[in-house]
Amino acid sequence: MKTDFRREPVYIAVLALLLVAGFFLPSWLRFLLQTALAGGLVALGVAIQMRAGLVNFGQGLYYCLGGYAVGLLSAKLGITDVFVLLASAVVVALLAGALLGLLLARYREIFYAMLSLAVSMILYGVLVKAAALGSTDGFNVPPVTYLGWLPEREIRADVVYTLAAVLVVVSCLVVARYLRSGAGMLCEAVAENEIRLEYLGGSPKRIVFFVIVTAAGISGLGGGLLAISTGHVDPLMTNWTTSGGFVFVALLAGRGSTIAPVIGFFLLELVQTYALDIAPNAWQMILGAVMLAVILLLPGGLWSLIDRRGKA
């Protein structure tokens, strides 16, 4: 994953742009951007696994676990501090990733994709049948506090948006630094030639396991941010359609930057919103046509447009 985002000042500039945009964008568009920030983290987790040659069609599992961890702690146990909630979301997702990674790290290609999808759908089936958790409707998440401070209703959305922007940009920066490290470079070796990597003394299973756990933690954070942003969680977070959407975003956005999945997710949500407004009964056709056009015209993803400008 080559990236032009190599220095911290660039990420600081992106964060400043997001924060400034939050004051000028319409409320509906800012909310769309806020949910895209959360979903973009999950797409980033998918992109990290693609770097190692793995396609995860069940990444919504960790997304859902992070969201439900926040929802259960706040709605059922009365814990409302945002930092405790988000830390819990990440820890739960990391534990699930470590447990499933022991199994999934043994498989590659279609077997990895189908196993991850199967586990995700098992969680979906359990949540749908759980009447105590709202079954298919899910349940609402109460407003969060910040070290004991509960913002007024008028500025509550501003505070949540600011928190999401900071956490997502910092996460993208951390992942970019990891991908430039020696451990991150080994992911490419797993995708290219595992046997040669073993001859050189590397352990493909260990590398894949670490990639799975890392992607799980990032996705759990995204799920926690979505639960706080929307005030609601439901089983659709782990449905195959949600996980498939993250894979589409990772493919359409391109591998040029860790910020690319976030941008891709926002653009996809924006196209879907306008497609629903223009053609409520045929919005899927419009969305599919846009996806097809991007695949045919930009095989390297949307970020390839920026790469071309940089080379020029």
Coordinates of N, CA, C and O in Angstrom, one line a residue, residues 137-255:
D137 N -34.7 -5.0 15.7 CA -34.8 -3.5 15.8 C -33.6 -3.0 16.6 O -33.3 -1.8 16.5
G138 N -32.9 -3.8 17.3 CA -31.8 -3.3 18.2 C -32.3 -2.5 19.3 O -33.4 -2.6 19.8
F139 N -31.5 -1.6 19.8 CA -31.9 -0.7 20.9 C -31.1 0.6 20.8 O -30.1 0.7 20.1
N140 N -31.6 1.6 21.6 CA -31.0 2.9 21.6 C -29.9 3.1 22.6 O -29.8 2.4 23.6
V141 N -28.9 3.9 22.2 CA -27.8 4.2 23.1 C -27.9 5.6 23.7 O -28.1 6.6 22.9
P142 N -27.9 5.7 25.0 CA -28.1 7.1 25.6 C -26.9 8.0 25.3 O -25.8 7.6 24.9
P143 N -27.1 9.3 25.5 CA -26.0 10.3 25.3 C -24.8 10.0 26.2 O -25.0 9.5 27.4
V144 N -23.6 10.2 25.7 CA -22.4 9.9 26.5 C -21.9 11.1 27.2 O -22.2 12.2 26.9
T145 N -21.0 10.9 28.2 CA -20.4 11.9 28.9 C -18.9 11.9 28.6 O -18.3 11.0 28.1
Y146 N -18.3 13.0 28.9 CA -16.8 13.2 28.7 C -16.2 13.6 30.0 O -16.1 14.7 30.4
L147 N -15.6 12.5 30.7 CA -15.0 12.7 32.0 C -16.0 13.4 33.0 O -15.6 14.3 33.7
G148 N -17.2 13.0 32.9 CA -18.2 13.5 33.8 C -19.0 14.7 33.3 O -20.0 15.1 33.9
W149 N -18.6 15.2 32.1 CA -19.3 16.4 31.5 C -20.3 15.9 30.5 O -19.9 15.2 29.5
L150 N -21.5 16.3 30.6 CA -22.6 16.0 29.6 C -22.9 17.2 28.9 O -23.4 18.2 29.4
P151 N -22.5 17.3 27.6 CA -22.7 18.5 26.8 C -24.2 18.8 26.7 O -25.1 17.9 26.7
E152 N -24.5 20.1 26.5 CA -25.9 20.5 26.3 C -26.4 20.0 24.9 O -25.6 19.7 24.0
R153 N -27.7 19.8 24.8 CA -28.2 19.2 23.6 C -27.8 20.0 22.3 O -27.6 19.4 21.3
E154 N -27.6 21.3 22.4 CA -27.3 22.2 21.3 C -26.0 21.9 20.7 O -25.7 22.0 19.5
I155 N -25.0 21.5 21.6 CA -23.6 21.3 21.1 C -23.2 19.8 21.2 O -22.1 19.5 20.9
R156 N -24.2 19.0 21.5 CA -23.8 17.5 21.7 C -23.3 16.9 20.4 O -22.3 16.2 20.3
A157 N -24.0 17.3 19.3 CA -23.6 16.7 18.0 C -22.2 17.3 17.6 O -21.4 16.5 16.9
D158 N -21.9 18.5 17.9 CA -20.6 19.1 17.6 C -19.5 18.4 18.3 O -18.4 18.1 17.7
V159 N -19.7 18.1 19.5 CA -18.7 17.4 20.3 C -18.4 16.0 19.8 O -17.2 15.6 19.7
V160 N -19.5 15.3 19.5 CA -19.3 13.9 19.0 C -18.6 13.9 17.6 O -17.7 13.1 17.4
Y161 N -18.9 14.9 16.8 CA -18.3 15.0 15.5 C -16.8 15.2 15.6 O -15.9 14.6 15.0
T162 N -16.4 16.2 16.5 CA -15.0 16.5 16.8 C -14.3 15.3 17.3 O -13.2 15.0 16.8
L163 N -14.9 14.6 18.2 CA -14.2 13.4 18.7 C -14.0 12.3 17.6 O -12.9 11.7 17.5
A164 N -15.0 12.1 16.8 CA -14.9 11.1 15.7 C -13.8 11.5 14.7 O -13.0 10.7 14.3
A165 N -13.7 12.8 14.4 CA -12.7 13.3 13.4 C -11.3 13.1 14.0 O -10.4 12.6 13.3
V166 N -11.1 13.4 15.2 CA -9.8 13.3 15.8 C -9.4 11.8 15.9 O -8.3 11.4 15.5
L167 N -10.3 11.0 16.4 CA -9.9 9.6 16.5 C -9.7 8.9 15.2 O -8.7 8.0 15.1
V168 N -10.4 9.2 14.2 CA -10.3 8.5 12.9 C -9.0 9.0 12.2 O -8.2 8.1 11.7
V169 N -8.7 10.2 12.2 CA -7.4 10.7 11.6 C -6.2 10.2 12.3 O -5.2 9.7 11.7
V170 N -6.3 10.1 13.7 CA -5.1 9.6 14.4 C -5.0 8.1 14.1 O -3.9 7.6 14.0
S171 N -6.1 7.4 14.0 CA -6.1 5.9 13.7 C -5.4 5.7 12.3 O -4.6 4.8 12.1
C172 N -5.8 6.5 11.3 CA -5.3 6.4 10.0 C -3.8 6.7 10.0 O -3.0 6.1 9.3
L173 N -3.3 7.7 10.8 CA -1.9 8.0 10.9 C -1.1 6.8 11.5 O -0.1 6.4 11.0
V174 N -1.7 6.2 12.6 CA -1.0 5.1 13.2 C -0.9 3.9 12.2 O 0.1 3.2 12.1
V175 N -2.0 3.6 11.5 CA -2.0 2.5 10.5 C -1.0 2.8 9.4 O -0.2 1.9 9.0
A176 N -0.9 4.1 9.0 CA 0.1 4.4 7.9 C 1.5 4.2 8.4 O 2.4 3.7 7.7
R177 N 1.8 4.5 9.6 CA 3.1 4.3 10.2 C 3.4 2.8 10.3 O 4.5 2.3 10.1
Y178 N 2.4 2.0 10.7 CA 2.6 0.6 10.8 C 2.9 0.0 9.4 O 3.7 -0.9 9.3
L179 N 2.1 0.4 8.4 CA 2.3 -0.1 7.0 C 3.7 0.2 6.5 O 4.2 -0.5 5.6
R180 N 4.3 1.3 7.0 CA 5.6 1.6 6.5 C 6.7 0.9 7.3 O 7.9 1.0 6.9
S181 N 6.4 0.3 8.4 CA 7.3 -0.4 9.2 C 7.7 -1.7 8.6 O 7.1 -2.2 7.6
G182 N 8.7 -2.4 9.2 CA 9.1 -3.7 8.7 C 8.0 -4.7 8.8 O 7.8 -5.5 7.9
A183 N 7.3 -4.7 9.9 CA 6.1 -5.6 10.1 C 5.1 -5.4 9.0 O 4.5 -6.4 8.5
G184 N 4.8 -4.1 8.7 CA 3.8 -3.9 7.7 C 4.2 -4.3 6.3 O 3.4 -4.8 5.5
M185 N 5.5 -4.1 6.0 CA 6.1 -4.6 4.7 C 5.9 -6.1 4.5 O 5.8 -6.5 3.4
L186 N 6.0 -6.8 5.6 CA 5.9 -8.3 5.5 C 4.5 -8.7 5.0 O 4.4 -9.9 4.5
C187 N 3.5 -7.9 5.2 CA 2.2 -8.3 4.7 C 2.2 -8.5 3.2 O 1.6 -9.4 2.6
E188 N 3.0 -7.7 2.4 CA 3.1 -7.8 1.0 C 3.8 -9.2 0.7 O 3.4 -9.9 -0.3
A189 N 4.7 -9.6 1.5 CA 5.4 -10.9 1.3 C 4.4 -12.0 1.5 O 4.5 -13.0 0.7
V190 N 3.5 -11.9 2.4 CA 2.5 -13.0 2.6 C 1.6 -13.1 1.3 O 1.3 -14.2 0.9
A191 N 1.3 -12.0 0.8 CA 0.4 -12.0 -0.4 C 1.2 -12.5 -1.6 O 0.6 -13.2 -2.5
E192 N 2.5 -12.2 -1.7 CA 3.2 -12.6 -2.9 C 3.7 -14.0 -2.9 O 3.5 -14.8 -3.8
N193 N 4.4 -14.4 -1.8 CA 5.0 -15.7 -1.8 C 5.3 -16.1 -0.3 O 6.3 -15.8 0.3
E194 N 4.4 -16.9 0.3 CA 4.5 -17.4 1.6 C 5.7 -18.3 1.8 O 6.4 -18.3 2.9
I195 N 5.9 -19.2 0.8 CA 7.0 -20.1 1.0 C 8.4 -19.4 1.1 O 9.2 -19.8 1.9
R196 N 8.5 -18.4 0.2 CA 9.8 -17.7 0.3 C 9.9 -17.0 1.6 O 11.1 -16.9 2.1
L197 N 8.8 -16.5 2.1 CA 8.9 -15.8 3.4 C 9.3 -16.7 4.5 O 10.1 -16.4 5.4
E198 N 8.8 -18.0 4.5 CA 9.2 -19.0 5.5 C 10.7 -19.3 5.3 O 11.4 -19.5 6.3
Y199 N 11.2 -19.4 4.1 CA 12.6 -19.6 3.9 C 13.5 -18.5 4.5 O 14.6 -18.7 5.0
L200 N 12.9 -17.3 4.5 CA 13.7 -16.1 5.1 C 13.5 -16.0 6.6 O 14.1 -15.1 7.2
G201 N 12.8 -17.0 7.2 CA 12.6 -17.0 8.6 C 11.4 -16.3 9.1 O 11.2 -16.2 10.4
G202 N 10.5 -15.9 8.3 CA 9.2 -15.3 8.7 C 8.2 -16.3 8.9 O 8.2 -17.4 8.5
S203 N 7.1 -15.9 9.7 CA 6.0 -16.8 10.0 C 4.7 -16.2 9.4 O 4.2 -15.2 9.9
P204 N 4.3 -16.7 8.2 CA 3.1 -16.1 7.6 C 1.8 -16.2 8.5 O 1.1 -15.2 8.6
K205 N 1.7 -17.3 9.3 CA 0.5 -17.4 10.2 C 0.6 -16.3 11.3 O -0.5 -15.7 11.6
R206 N 1.8 -16.0 11.8 CA 1.9 -15.0 12.8 C 1.6 -13.6 12.2 O 0.9 -12.8 12.9
I207 N 2.1 -13.3 11.0 CA 1.8 -12.0 10.4 C 0.3 -11.9 10.1 O -0.3 -10.8 10.4
V208 N -0.3 -12.9 9.6 CA -1.7 -12.8 9.3 C -2.5 -12.7 10.6 O -3.5 -11.9 10.6
F209 N -2.1 -13.4 11.6 CA -2.8 -13.3 12.9 C -2.8 -11.8 13.4 O -3.8 -11.3 13.8
F210 N -1.6 -11.2 13.3 CA -1.5 -9.8 13.8 C -2.3 -8.9 12.9 O -2.9 -7.9 13.4
V211 N -2.4 -9.1 11.6 CA -3.2 -8.3 10.7 C -4.7 -8.4 11.1 O -5.4 -7.4 11.1
I212 N -5.1 -9.6 11.3 CA -6.5 -9.9 11.7 C -6.9 -9.1 13.0 O -7.9 -8.5 13.1
V213 N -6.0 -9.2 14.0 CA -6.3 -8.6 15.3 C -6.3 -7.1 15.1 O -7.1 -6.4 15.7
T214 N -5.3 -6.5 14.3 CA -5.2 -5.1 14.1 C -6.5 -4.6 13.4 O -7.1 -3.6 13.8
A215 N -6.9 -5.3 12.4 CA -8.1 -4.9 11.6 C -9.4 -5.0 12.5 O -10.3 -4.1 12.4
A216 N -9.4 -6.0 13.4 CA -10.5 -6.1 14.3 C -10.6 -4.9 15.3 O -11.7 -4.4 15.5
G217 N -9.5 -4.5 15.9 CA -9.5 -3.4 16.8 C -9.9 -2.1 16.1 O -10.7 -1.3 16.7
I218 N -9.5 -1.9 14.9 CA -9.9 -0.7 14.2 C -11.4 -0.7 13.9 O -12.1 0.3 14.0
S219 N -11.9 -1.9 13.5 CA -13.3 -2.0 13.2 C -14.1 -1.8 14.4 O -15.2 -1.3 14.4
G220 N -13.7 -2.3 15.6 CA -14.4 -2.2 16.8 C -14.5 -0.7 17.2 O -15.6 -0.3 17.7
L221 N -13.5 0.0 17.0 CA -13.5 1.5 17.2 C -14.5 2.2 16.3 O -15.3 3.0 16.8
G222 N -14.6 1.7 15.1 CA -15.6 2.3 14.1 C -17.0 2.0 14.6 O -17.9 2.9 14.5
G223 N -17.2 0.8 15.0 CA -18.5 0.4 15.5 C -18.9 1.2 16.8 O -20.1 1.6 16.9
G224 N -18.0 1.4 17.7 CA -18.3 2.2 18.8 C -18.6 3.7 18.5 O -19.5 4.3 19.0
L225 N -17.9 4.2 17.5 CA -18.1 5.6 17.1 C -19.5 5.7 16.4 O -20.2 6.7 16.6
L226 N -19.9 4.7 15.6 CA -21.2 4.7 15.0 C -22.3 4.7 16.0 O -23.3 5.4 15.9
A227 N -22.2 3.8 17.1 CA -23.2 3.7 18.1 C -23.4 5.1 18.8 O -24.5 5.5 19.1
I228 N -22.3 5.7 19.1 CA -22.3 7.0 19.8 C -22.9 8.1 18.9 O -23.7 9.0 19.3
S229 N -22.5 8.0 17.6 CA -23.0 9.1 16.6 C -24.5 9.0 16.3 O -25.2 10.0 16.3
T230 N -25.0 7.7 16.1 CA -26.4 7.5 15.8 C -27.3 7.3 17.0 O -28.5 7.5 16.9
G231 N -26.7 6.9 18.1 CA -27.5 6.6 19.3 C -28.3 5.4 19.1 O -29.4 5.2 19.8
H232 N -27.8 4.4 18.3 CA -28.6 3.2 18.0 C -27.7 2.1 17.5 O -26.7 2.4 16.8
V233 N -28.0 0.9 17.9 CA -27.3 -0.3 17.3 C -28.3 -1.3 17.0 O -29.4 -1.4 17.6
D234 N -28.0 -2.1 15.9 CA -28.9 -3.2 15.5 C -28.1 -4.3 14.8 O -27.0 -4.1 14.4
P235 N -28.7 -5.5 14.6 CA -28.0 -6.6 14.0 C -27.5 -6.4 12.6 O -26.6 -7.1 12.1
L236 N -28.1 -5.4 11.9 CA -27.6 -5.2 10.5 C -26.2 -4.8 10.4 O -25.5 -4.9 9.4
M237 N -25.6 -4.4 11.5 CA -24.2 -4.0 11.5 C -23.3 -5.2 11.2 O -22.2 -5.0 10.7
T238 N -23.8 -6.4 11.4 CA -23.0 -7.6 11.1 C -23.6 -8.4 10.0 O -23.1 -9.6 9.8
N239 N -24.6 -7.9 9.3 CA -25.1 -8.6 8.2 C -24.2 -8.7 7.0 O -23.3 -7.8 6.9
W240 N -24.3 -9.7 6.1 CA -23.4 -9.8 5.0 C -23.4 -8.6 4.1 O -22.4 -8.3 3.4
T241 N -24.6 -7.9 4.0 CA -24.7 -6.8 3.1 C -23.8 -5.6 3.6 O -23.1 -4.9 2.8
T242 N -23.7 -5.5 4.9 CA -22.9 -4.5 5.5 C -21.4 -4.8 5.3 O -20.6 -3.9 4.9
S243 N -21.0 -6.0 5.6 CA -19.6 -6.4 5.4 C -19.2 -6.3 3.9 O -18.1 -5.9 3.6
G244 N -20.2 -6.7 3.0 CA -19.9 -6.6 1.6 C -19.7 -5.1 1.2 O -18.8 -4.9 0.3
G245 N -20.4 -4.2 1.8 CA -20.2 -2.8 1.5 C -18.8 -2.3 1.9 O -18.2 -1.5 1.1
F246 N -18.3 -2.8 3.0 CA -16.9 -2.4 3.4 C -15.9 -2.9 2.3 O -14.9 -2.3 2.1
V247 N -16.1 -4.1 1.8 CA -15.2 -4.7 0.8 C -15.3 -3.8 -0.5 O -14.2 -3.5 -1.1
F248 N -16.5 -3.4 -0.9 CA -16.6 -2.6 -2.0 C -15.9 -1.2 -1.8 O -15.3 -0.7 -2.8
V249 N -16.1 -0.7 -0.7 CA -15.4 0.6 -0.4 C -13.9 0.5 -0.5 O -13.2 1.3 -1.1
A250 N -13.4 -0.6 0.1 CA -11.9 -0.8 0.1 C -11.4 -0.9 -1.3 O -10.3 -0.5 -1.7
L251 N -12.2 -1.6 -2.2 CA -11.8 -1.8 -3.6 C -11.9 -0.5 -4.4 O -11.0 -0.1 -5.2
L252 N -13.0 0.2 -4.2 CA -13.3 1.4 -5.0 C -12.4 2.6 -4.5 O -12.0 3.4 -5.3
A253 N -12.0 2.6 -3.2 CA -11.2 3.7 -2.8 C -9.8 3.6 -3.3 O -9.2 4.7 -3.5
G254 N -9.3 2.4 -3.4 CA -7.9 2.3 -3.8 C -7.0 2.1 -2.6 O -7.4 2.3 -1.4
R255 N -5.7 1.7 -2.9 CA -4.8 1.4 -1.8 C -3.7 2.5 -1.7 O -2.6 2.2 -1.2

